[in-house]
GROMACS .gro file of C-alpha atoms in nm:
model
  343
    1MET     CA    1  -4.923  -5.529   6.506
    2THR     CA    2  -4.724  -5.775   6.295
    3ALA     CA    3  -4.600  -5.677   5.950
    4PRO     CA    4  -4.797  -5.816   5.653
    5LEU     CA    5  -4.664  -6.128   5.484
    6GLN     CA    6  -4.425  -6.055   5.199
    7PHE     CA    7  -4.452  -6.245   4.870
    8GLY     CA    8  -4.149  -6.344   4.669
    9LEU     CA    9  -4.053  -6.555   4.369
   10ASP     CA   10  -3.748  -6.774   4.319
   11THR     CA   11  -3.602  -6.930   4.007
   12PHE     CA   12  -3.287  -7.119   3.914
   13GLY     CA   13  -3.326  -7.019   3.551
   14ASP     CA   14  -3.443  -7.367   3.458
   15VAL     CA   15  -3.373  -7.425   3.089
   16THR     CA   16  -3.712  -7.423   2.916
   17ARG     CA   17  -3.862  -7.531   2.582
   18ASP     CA   18  -3.989  -7.315   2.296
   19ALA     CA   19  -4.322  -7.359   2.118
   20SER     CA   20  -4.182  -7.640   1.903
   21GLY     CA   21  -4.054  -7.832   2.205
   22ALA     CA   22  -3.686  -7.753   2.147
   23MET     CA   23  -3.474  -7.653   2.445
   24LEU     CA   24  -3.397  -7.282   2.453
   25PRO     CA   25  -3.036  -7.159   2.465
   26HIS     CA   26  -2.915  -7.046   2.805
   27ALA     CA   27  -2.887  -6.686   2.684
   28GLN     CA   28  -3.258  -6.670   2.597
   29VAL     CA   29  -3.354  -6.828   2.930
   30ILE     CA   30  -3.160  -6.557   3.111
   31ARG     CA   31  -3.336  -6.285   2.911
   32ASN     CA   32  -3.669  -6.449   2.989
   33VAL     CA   33  -3.589  -6.447   3.362
   34VAL     CA   34  -3.537  -6.071   3.343
   35ASP     CA   35  -3.881  -6.032   3.181
   36GLU     CA   36  -4.034  -6.252   3.452
   37ALA     CA   37  -3.882  -6.033   3.722
   38VAL     CA   38  -4.008  -5.717   3.552
   39LEU     CA   39  -4.360  -5.862   3.556
   40ALA     CA   40  -4.322  -5.947   3.926
   41ASP     CA   41  -4.226  -5.585   3.995
   42GLU     CA   42  -4.525  -5.456   3.799
   43LEU     CA   43  -4.753  -5.683   4.003
   44GLY     CA   44  -4.624  -5.541   4.331
   45LEU     CA   45  -4.447  -5.856   4.451
   46ASP     CA   46  -4.183  -5.800   4.717
   47PHE     CA   47  -3.883  -6.012   4.616
   48ILE     CA   48  -3.722  -6.201   4.329
   49GLY     CA   49  -3.448  -6.453   4.412
   50LEU     CA   50  -3.214  -6.614   4.160
   51GLY     CA   51  -3.034  -6.938   4.239
   52GLU     CA   52  -2.670  -7.006   4.155
   53HIS     CA   53  -2.590  -7.326   3.963
   54HIS     CA   54  -2.312  -7.447   3.736
   55ARG     CA   55  -2.477  -7.716   3.525
   56ALA     CA   56  -2.657  -7.762   3.194
   57ASP     CA   57  -3.016  -7.766   3.321
   58PHE     CA   58  -3.000  -7.425   3.497
   59ALA     CA   59  -2.897  -7.110   3.311
   60ILE     CA   60  -2.795  -6.880   3.597
   61SER     CA   61  -2.439  -6.911   3.726
   62SER     CA   62  -2.395  -6.542   3.814
   63PRO     CA   63  -2.713  -6.423   3.990
   64GLU     CA   64  -2.575  -6.078   4.070
   65THR     CA   65  -2.519  -6.001   3.702
   66VAL     CA   66  -2.876  -6.093   3.609
   67LEU     CA   67  -3.008  -5.907   3.914
   68ALA     CA   68  -2.822  -5.593   3.799
   69ALA     CA   69  -3.007  -5.613   3.467
   70ILE     CA   70  -3.334  -5.654   3.658
   71ALA     CA   71  -3.247  -5.356   3.879
   72ALA     CA   72  -3.223  -5.135   3.570
   73ARG     CA   73  -3.576  -5.228   3.460
   74THR     CA   74  -3.759  -5.230   3.796
   75SER     CA   75  -3.834  -4.978   4.068
   76ARG     CA   76  -3.950  -5.145   4.389
   77ILE     CA   77  -3.900  -5.523   4.403
   78HIS     CA   78  -3.616  -5.646   4.623
   79LEU     CA   79  -3.343  -5.843   4.446
   80GLY     CA   80  -3.149  -6.133   4.589
   81SER     CA   81  -2.993  -6.474   4.551
   82ALA     CA   82  -3.155  -6.808   4.621
   83VAL     CA   83  -2.892  -6.907   4.727
   84THR     CA   84  -2.535  -6.782   4.696
   85VAL     CA   85  -2.308  -7.084   4.749
   86LEU     CA   86  -2.072  -6.913   4.992
   87SER     CA   87  -1.861  -7.227   5.050
   88SER     CA   88  -1.712  -7.210   4.698
   89ASP     CA   89  -1.691  -6.831   4.671
   90ASP     CA   90  -1.494  -6.554   4.836
   91PRO     CA   91  -1.689  -6.370   5.108
   92ILE     CA   92  -1.531  -6.035   5.026
   93ARG     CA   93  -1.615  -6.062   4.656
   94VAL     CA   94  -1.970  -6.172   4.739
   95PHE     CA   95  -2.012  -5.870   4.966
   96GLN     CA   96  -1.870  -5.637   4.701
   97ARG     CA   97  -2.097  -5.772   4.427
   98PHE     CA   98  -2.411  -5.735   4.637
   99ALA     CA   99  -2.306  -5.394   4.767
  100THR     CA  100  -2.270  -5.290   4.404
  101LEU     CA  101  -2.614  -5.433   4.326
  102ASP     CA  102  -2.750  -5.241   4.625
  103ALA     CA  103  -2.611  -4.918   4.479
  104LEU     CA  104  -2.757  -4.987   4.134
  105SER     CA  105  -3.098  -5.072   4.279
  106HIS     CA  106  -3.114  -4.787   4.534
  107GLY     CA  107  -3.106  -5.017   4.836
  108ARG     CA  108  -3.305  -5.318   4.713
  109ALA     CA  109  -3.032  -5.586   4.731
  110GLU     CA  110  -3.046  -5.890   4.958
  111VAL     CA  111  -2.831  -6.201   4.976
  112ILE     CA  112  -2.930  -6.549   5.091
  113LEU     CA  113  -2.620  -6.743   5.188
  114GLY     CA  114  -2.614  -7.120   5.186
  115ARG     CA  115  -2.401  -7.428   5.141
  116GLY     CA  116  -2.596  -7.540   4.836
  117SER     CA  117  -2.745  -7.883   4.768
  118PHE     CA  118  -2.555  -7.907   4.437
  119THR     CA  119  -2.178  -7.946   4.456
  120GLU     CA  120  -2.061  -7.870   4.100
  121SER     CA  121  -1.906  -7.542   4.211
  122PHE     CA  122  -1.652  -7.714   4.438
  123PRO     CA  123  -1.440  -7.884   4.168
  124LEU     CA  124  -1.511  -7.599   3.925
  125PHE     CA  125  -1.349  -7.342   4.153
  126GLY     CA  126  -1.093  -7.573   4.309
  127PHE     CA  127  -1.243  -7.638   4.654
  128ASP     CA  128  -1.219  -7.962   4.848
  129LEU     CA  129  -1.567  -8.110   4.891
  130ARG     CA  130  -1.442  -8.292   5.201
  131LYS     CA  131  -1.427  -7.949   5.367
  132TYR     CA  132  -1.794  -7.877   5.287
  133GLU     CA  133  -1.885  -7.780   5.644
  134GLU     CA  134  -1.559  -7.613   5.737
  135LEU     CA  135  -1.561  -7.391   5.428
  136PHE     CA  136  -1.909  -7.260   5.496
  137GLU     CA  137  -1.855  -7.201   5.867
  138GLU     CA  138  -1.535  -7.005   5.819
  139LYS     CA  139  -1.656  -6.804   5.521
  140LEU     CA  140  -1.981  -6.715   5.695
  141ASP     CA  141  -1.782  -6.592   5.994
  142LEU     CA  142  -1.585  -6.359   5.766
  143PHE     CA  143  -1.894  -6.242   5.579
  144ALA     CA  144  -2.070  -6.161   5.907
  145ALA     CA  145  -1.769  -5.952   6.009
  146LEU     CA  146  -1.803  -5.749   5.686
  147LEU     CA  147  -2.163  -5.651   5.757
  148SER     CA  148  -2.062  -5.393   6.017
  149GLN     CA  149  -1.880  -5.201   5.739
  150GLN     CA  150  -1.603  -5.120   5.985
  151PRO     CA  151  -1.233  -5.203   5.937
  152VAL     CA  152  -1.210  -5.582   5.962
  153THR     CA  153  -0.946  -5.774   6.153
  154TRP     CA  154  -1.011  -6.144   6.106
  155GLU     CA  155  -0.824  -6.472   6.102
  156GLY     CA  156  -0.922  -6.824   5.995
  157LYS     CA  157  -0.760  -7.146   5.878
  158LEU     CA  158  -0.844  -7.151   5.508
  159ARG     CA  159  -0.729  -6.809   5.385
  160PRO     CA  160  -0.480  -6.538   5.485
  161PRO     CA  161  -0.587  -6.311   5.773
  162LEU     CA  162  -0.714  -5.956   5.741
  163LYS     CA  163  -0.586  -5.668   5.951
  164ASN     CA  164  -0.780  -5.344   5.981
  165GLN     CA  165  -0.910  -5.387   5.625
  166LEU     CA  166  -1.196  -5.186   5.476
  167VAL     CA  167  -1.405  -5.336   5.193
  168TYR     CA  168  -1.552  -5.126   4.911
  169PRO     CA  169  -1.804  -5.018   4.801
  170PRO     CA  170  -1.986  -4.965   5.127
  171VAL     CA  171  -2.361  -5.016   5.142
  172GLU     CA  172  -2.512  -4.671   5.102
  173ASN     CA  173  -2.778  -4.689   5.373
  174GLY     CA  174  -2.786  -4.932   5.665
  175THR     CA  175  -2.646  -5.281   5.616
  176LEU     CA  176  -2.679  -5.542   5.346
  177LYS     CA  177  -2.981  -5.761   5.428
  178THR     CA  178  -2.840  -6.111   5.465
  179TRP     CA  179  -3.036  -6.432   5.516
  180ILE     CA  180  -2.912  -6.781   5.596
  181GLY     CA  181  -3.069  -7.049   5.378
  182VAL     CA  182  -3.138  -7.370   5.573
  183GLY     CA  183  -3.261  -7.705   5.445
  184GLY     CA  184  -3.314  -7.879   5.777
  185SER     CA  185  -2.998  -7.867   5.988
  186PRO     CA  186  -3.039  -7.763   6.355
  187GLN     CA  187  -2.678  -7.643   6.355
  188SER     CA  188  -2.754  -7.406   6.067
  189VAL     CA  189  -3.058  -7.270   6.250
  190VAL     CA  190  -2.853  -7.191   6.560
  191ARG     CA  191  -2.574  -7.048   6.344
  192ALA     CA  192  -2.817  -6.800   6.187
  193ALA     CA  193  -2.928  -6.685   6.532
  194HIS     CA  194  -2.565  -6.663   6.648
  195TYR     CA  195  -2.488  -6.415   6.370
  196ASP     CA  196  -2.821  -6.231   6.423
  197LEU     CA  197  -2.937  -6.308   6.068
  198PRO     CA  198  -3.283  -6.386   5.924
  199LEU     CA  199  -3.363  -6.749   5.843
  200MET     CA  200  -3.483  -6.877   5.505
  201LEU     CA  201  -3.622  -7.231   5.526
  202ALA     CA  202  -3.596  -7.431   5.203
  203ILE     CA  203  -3.896  -7.664   5.234
  204ILE     CA  204  -3.908  -7.869   4.916
  205GLY     CA  205  -4.084  -8.184   5.036
  206GLY     CA  206  -4.313  -8.314   5.306
  207ASP     CA  207  -4.551  -8.135   5.539
  208PRO     CA  208  -4.427  -7.778   5.600
  209LYS     CA  209  -4.535  -7.805   5.965
  210ARG     CA  210  -4.249  -8.050   6.025
  211PHE     CA  211  -4.024  -7.743   6.028
  212ALA     CA  212  -4.199  -7.601   6.336
  213PRO     CA  213  -3.928  -7.743   6.569
  214TYR     CA  214  -3.665  -7.549   6.374
  215VAL     CA  215  -3.867  -7.230   6.414
  216ASP     CA  216  -3.891  -7.298   6.789
  217LEU     CA  217  -3.517  -7.365   6.805
  218TYR     CA  218  -3.445  -7.038   6.623
  219HIS     CA  219  -3.654  -6.839   6.870
  220ARG     CA  220  -3.502  -7.018   7.170
  221ALA     CA  221  -3.153  -6.945   7.044
  222PHE     CA  222  -3.228  -6.574   7.011
  223LYS     CA  223  -3.371  -6.573   7.361
  224GLU     CA  224  -3.051  -6.728   7.496
  225PHE     CA  225  -2.845  -6.470   7.304
  226GLY     CA  226  -3.058  -6.195   7.457
  227ARG     CA  227  -3.175  -6.051   7.123
  228PRO     CA  228  -3.512  -6.023   6.947
  229ALA     CA  229  -3.557  -6.285   6.676
  230GLN     CA  230  -3.504  -6.197   6.311
  231PRO     CA  231  -3.761  -6.271   6.037
  232ILE     CA  232  -3.822  -6.619   5.898
  233GLY     CA  233  -3.905  -6.697   5.537
  234VAL     CA  234  -4.000  -7.009   5.342
  235HIS     CA  235  -3.888  -7.112   4.993
  236SER     CA  236  -4.102  -7.384   4.831
  237PRO     CA  237  -4.185  -7.494   4.475
  238GLY     CA  238  -4.520  -7.430   4.312
  239TYR     CA  239  -4.725  -7.330   4.011
  240VAL     CA  240  -5.055  -7.144   3.970
  241ALA     CA  241  -5.318  -7.189   3.696
  242GLU     CA  242  -5.688  -7.116   3.667
  243THR     CA  243  -5.792  -7.455   3.810
  244ASP     CA  244  -5.631  -7.728   4.018
  245GLU     CA  245  -5.655  -7.974   3.729
  246GLN     CA  246  -5.494  -7.734   3.481
  247ALA     CA  247  -5.211  -7.649   3.721
  248ARG     CA  248  -5.129  -8.014   3.788
  249GLU     CA  249  -5.146  -8.118   3.423
  250GLU     CA  250  -4.924  -7.830   3.311
  251LEU     CA  251  -4.668  -7.867   3.589
  252TRP     CA  252  -4.639  -8.246   3.605
  253PRO     CA  253  -4.430  -8.320   3.289
  254GLY     CA  254  -4.167  -8.054   3.362
  255TYR     CA  255  -4.160  -8.120   3.734
  256LYS     CA  256  -4.112  -8.493   3.679
  257ALA     CA  257  -3.841  -8.431   3.418
  258MET     CA  258  -3.649  -8.207   3.657
  259ARG     CA  259  -3.698  -8.437   3.955
  260ASP     CA  260  -3.600  -8.751   3.764
  261HIS     CA  261  -3.291  -8.588   3.612
  262ILE     CA  262  -3.163  -8.484   3.954
  263GLY     CA  263  -3.278  -8.811   4.106
  264LYS     CA  264  -3.080  -9.015   3.856
  265GLU     CA  265  -2.765  -8.838   3.975
  266ARG     CA  266  -2.849  -8.899   4.340
  267GLY     CA  267  -2.984  -9.251   4.323
  268TRP     CA  268  -3.353  -9.167   4.363
  269PRO     CA  269  -3.619  -9.370   4.181
  270PRO     CA  270  -3.830  -9.197   3.913
  271MET     CA  271  -4.109  -8.984   4.055
  272ARG     CA  272  -4.456  -9.141   4.039
  273ARG     CA  273  -4.771  -8.943   3.972
  274ASP     CA  274  -4.918  -9.042   4.309
  275GLU     CA  275  -4.612  -8.892   4.484
  276PHE     CA  276  -4.666  -8.568   4.291
  277VAL     CA  277  -5.034  -8.560   4.388
  278SER     CA  278  -4.949  -8.632   4.752
  279GLU     CA  279  -4.702  -8.341   4.762
  280ALA     CA  280  -4.963  -8.115   4.601
  281GLU     CA  281  -5.232  -8.215   4.851
  282HIS     CA  282  -5.037  -8.265   5.173
  283GLY     CA  283  -4.676  -8.160   5.117
  284SER     CA  284  -4.470  -7.861   5.012
  285LEU     CA  285  -4.573  -7.834   4.647
  286TYR     CA  286  -4.796  -7.526   4.610
  287VAL     CA  287  -4.970  -7.618   4.285
  288GLY     CA  288  -5.329  -7.541   4.194
  289SER     CA  289  -5.582  -7.266   4.144
  290PRO     CA  290  -5.525  -6.928   4.311
  291GLU     CA  291  -5.768  -7.029   4.587
  292THR     CA  292  -5.592  -7.358   4.654
  293VAL     CA  293  -5.243  -7.208   4.657
  294ALA     CA  294  -5.356  -6.915   4.873
  295ARG     CA  295  -5.509  -7.143   5.136
  296LYS     CA  296  -5.194  -7.353   5.146
  297ILE     CA  297  -4.961  -7.053   5.180
  298ALA     CA  298  -5.181  -6.905   5.454
  299ALA     CA  299  -5.173  -7.234   5.645
  300THR     CA  300  -4.792  -7.245   5.625
  301ALA     CA  301  -4.763  -6.882   5.732
  302LYS     CA  302  -4.982  -6.944   6.037
  303ALA     CA  303  -4.809  -7.268   6.132
  304LEU     CA  304  -4.454  -7.132   6.111
  305GLY     CA  305  -4.501  -6.763   6.183
  306ILE     CA  306  -4.314  -6.653   5.871
  307SER     CA  307  -4.279  -6.301   5.736
  308ARG     CA  308  -4.207  -6.395   5.372
  309PHE     CA  309  -4.312  -6.673   5.135
  310GLN     CA  310  -4.098  -6.732   4.824
  311LEU     CA  311  -4.253  -6.947   4.550
  312LYS     CA  312  -3.998  -7.134   4.339
  313TYR     CA  313  -4.205  -7.087   4.024
  314SER     CA  314  -3.984  -7.256   3.763
  315ALA     CA  315  -3.969  -7.633   3.726
  316GLY     CA  316  -3.770  -7.797   3.449
  317PRO     CA  317  -3.867  -7.720   3.089
  318LEU     CA  318  -4.202  -7.553   3.165
  319PRO     CA  319  -4.238  -7.285   2.890
  320HIS     CA  320  -4.172  -6.918   2.962
  321GLU     CA  321  -4.524  -6.818   2.858
  322LYS     CA  322  -4.680  -7.049   3.115
  323LEU     CA  323  -4.442  -6.920   3.383
  324MET     CA  324  -4.549  -6.564   3.305
  325LYS     CA  325  -4.915  -6.660   3.346
  326SER     CA  326  -4.841  -6.835   3.675
  327ILE     CA  327  -4.656  -6.528   3.803
  328GLU     CA  328  -4.948  -6.306   3.703
  329LEU     CA  329  -5.198  -6.522   3.893
  330TYR     CA  330  -4.966  -6.536   4.196
  331GLY     CA  331  -4.938  -6.158   4.207
  332ARG     CA  332  -5.293  -6.058   4.110
  333LYS     CA  333  -5.493  -6.327   4.289
  334VAL     CA  334  -5.292  -6.543   4.530
  335ALA     CA  335  -5.123  -6.265   4.726
  336PRO     CA  336  -5.446  -6.067   4.794
  337MET     CA  337  -5.628  -6.388   4.891
  338VAL     CA  338  -5.356  -6.485   5.140
  339ARG     CA  339  -5.365  -6.139   5.294
  340ASP     CA  340  -5.741  -6.170   5.340
  341LEU     CA  341  -5.705  -6.515   5.496
  342LEU     CA  342  -5.443  -6.387   5.741
  343ALA     CA  343  -5.629  -6.066   5.829
   0.00000   0.00000   0.00000
């Protein structure tokens, strides 16, 4: 019998507006994220993931610190990153921070490692963006070596070697649950299987079923390595309201603002309403009533064989109060509906 689908939430701490329309300070956004996570825990959701960014439109640059605050106010929800940009961090320090979070939360810490689609951290911390791939590959190799919690002897090209080195604090029970976040690279899929790590697919546009070949590749790689496959999860954006019309009307202004701001930096044209509607109806935007969102999640779960779905519930300056209502509907209505559809 397969395990029931897990339900998670992700946020980057998008800077939101207050009732008057003014942008909130980053500090208040961070406090609001903690309250959102507490609500998710009360609703029985399985996971809350916080993204790492270093820019004005997202408030969270240190997910582990915010997750520690959440750990102190929750009892069951698992706590992780979405994602940790390993390329511009130190693998040992990342392991130590999440091992500490694991201790504070009594074993609820997880980490999702990725290269990141934003690159602000590279110049900020003094890393050469031209070594984007090399940095991630080498640092992931070191991080994977740390998971055994045995003395580590390791050597690479970009940092001094380690010889018989223990890293503290150790994870109290078992190992630190570590996922590899993938946006669509076959090499990253095979790399996750190589290190025997679960796969988190970031599907932020287009038909989710287009990722089926990556799921097949992941399973084939595990078969070749002679090991059972690890779990697969999906991270996608969305928003839940009482009706489809309400959800679209409430999400559209903030979603377009976020998309156009990022698009201006990357040379994308402004998002049109018909593109938004197409993503909602046929793509990877899970926006609508609880019934609509539940049917769409269930279809993705069946198509890709996933064990966890993580809804990226924040989108630009959408107010905190609306996010709280969306989270409540996701936990109280969407999750039970999906479970019924998959039963």
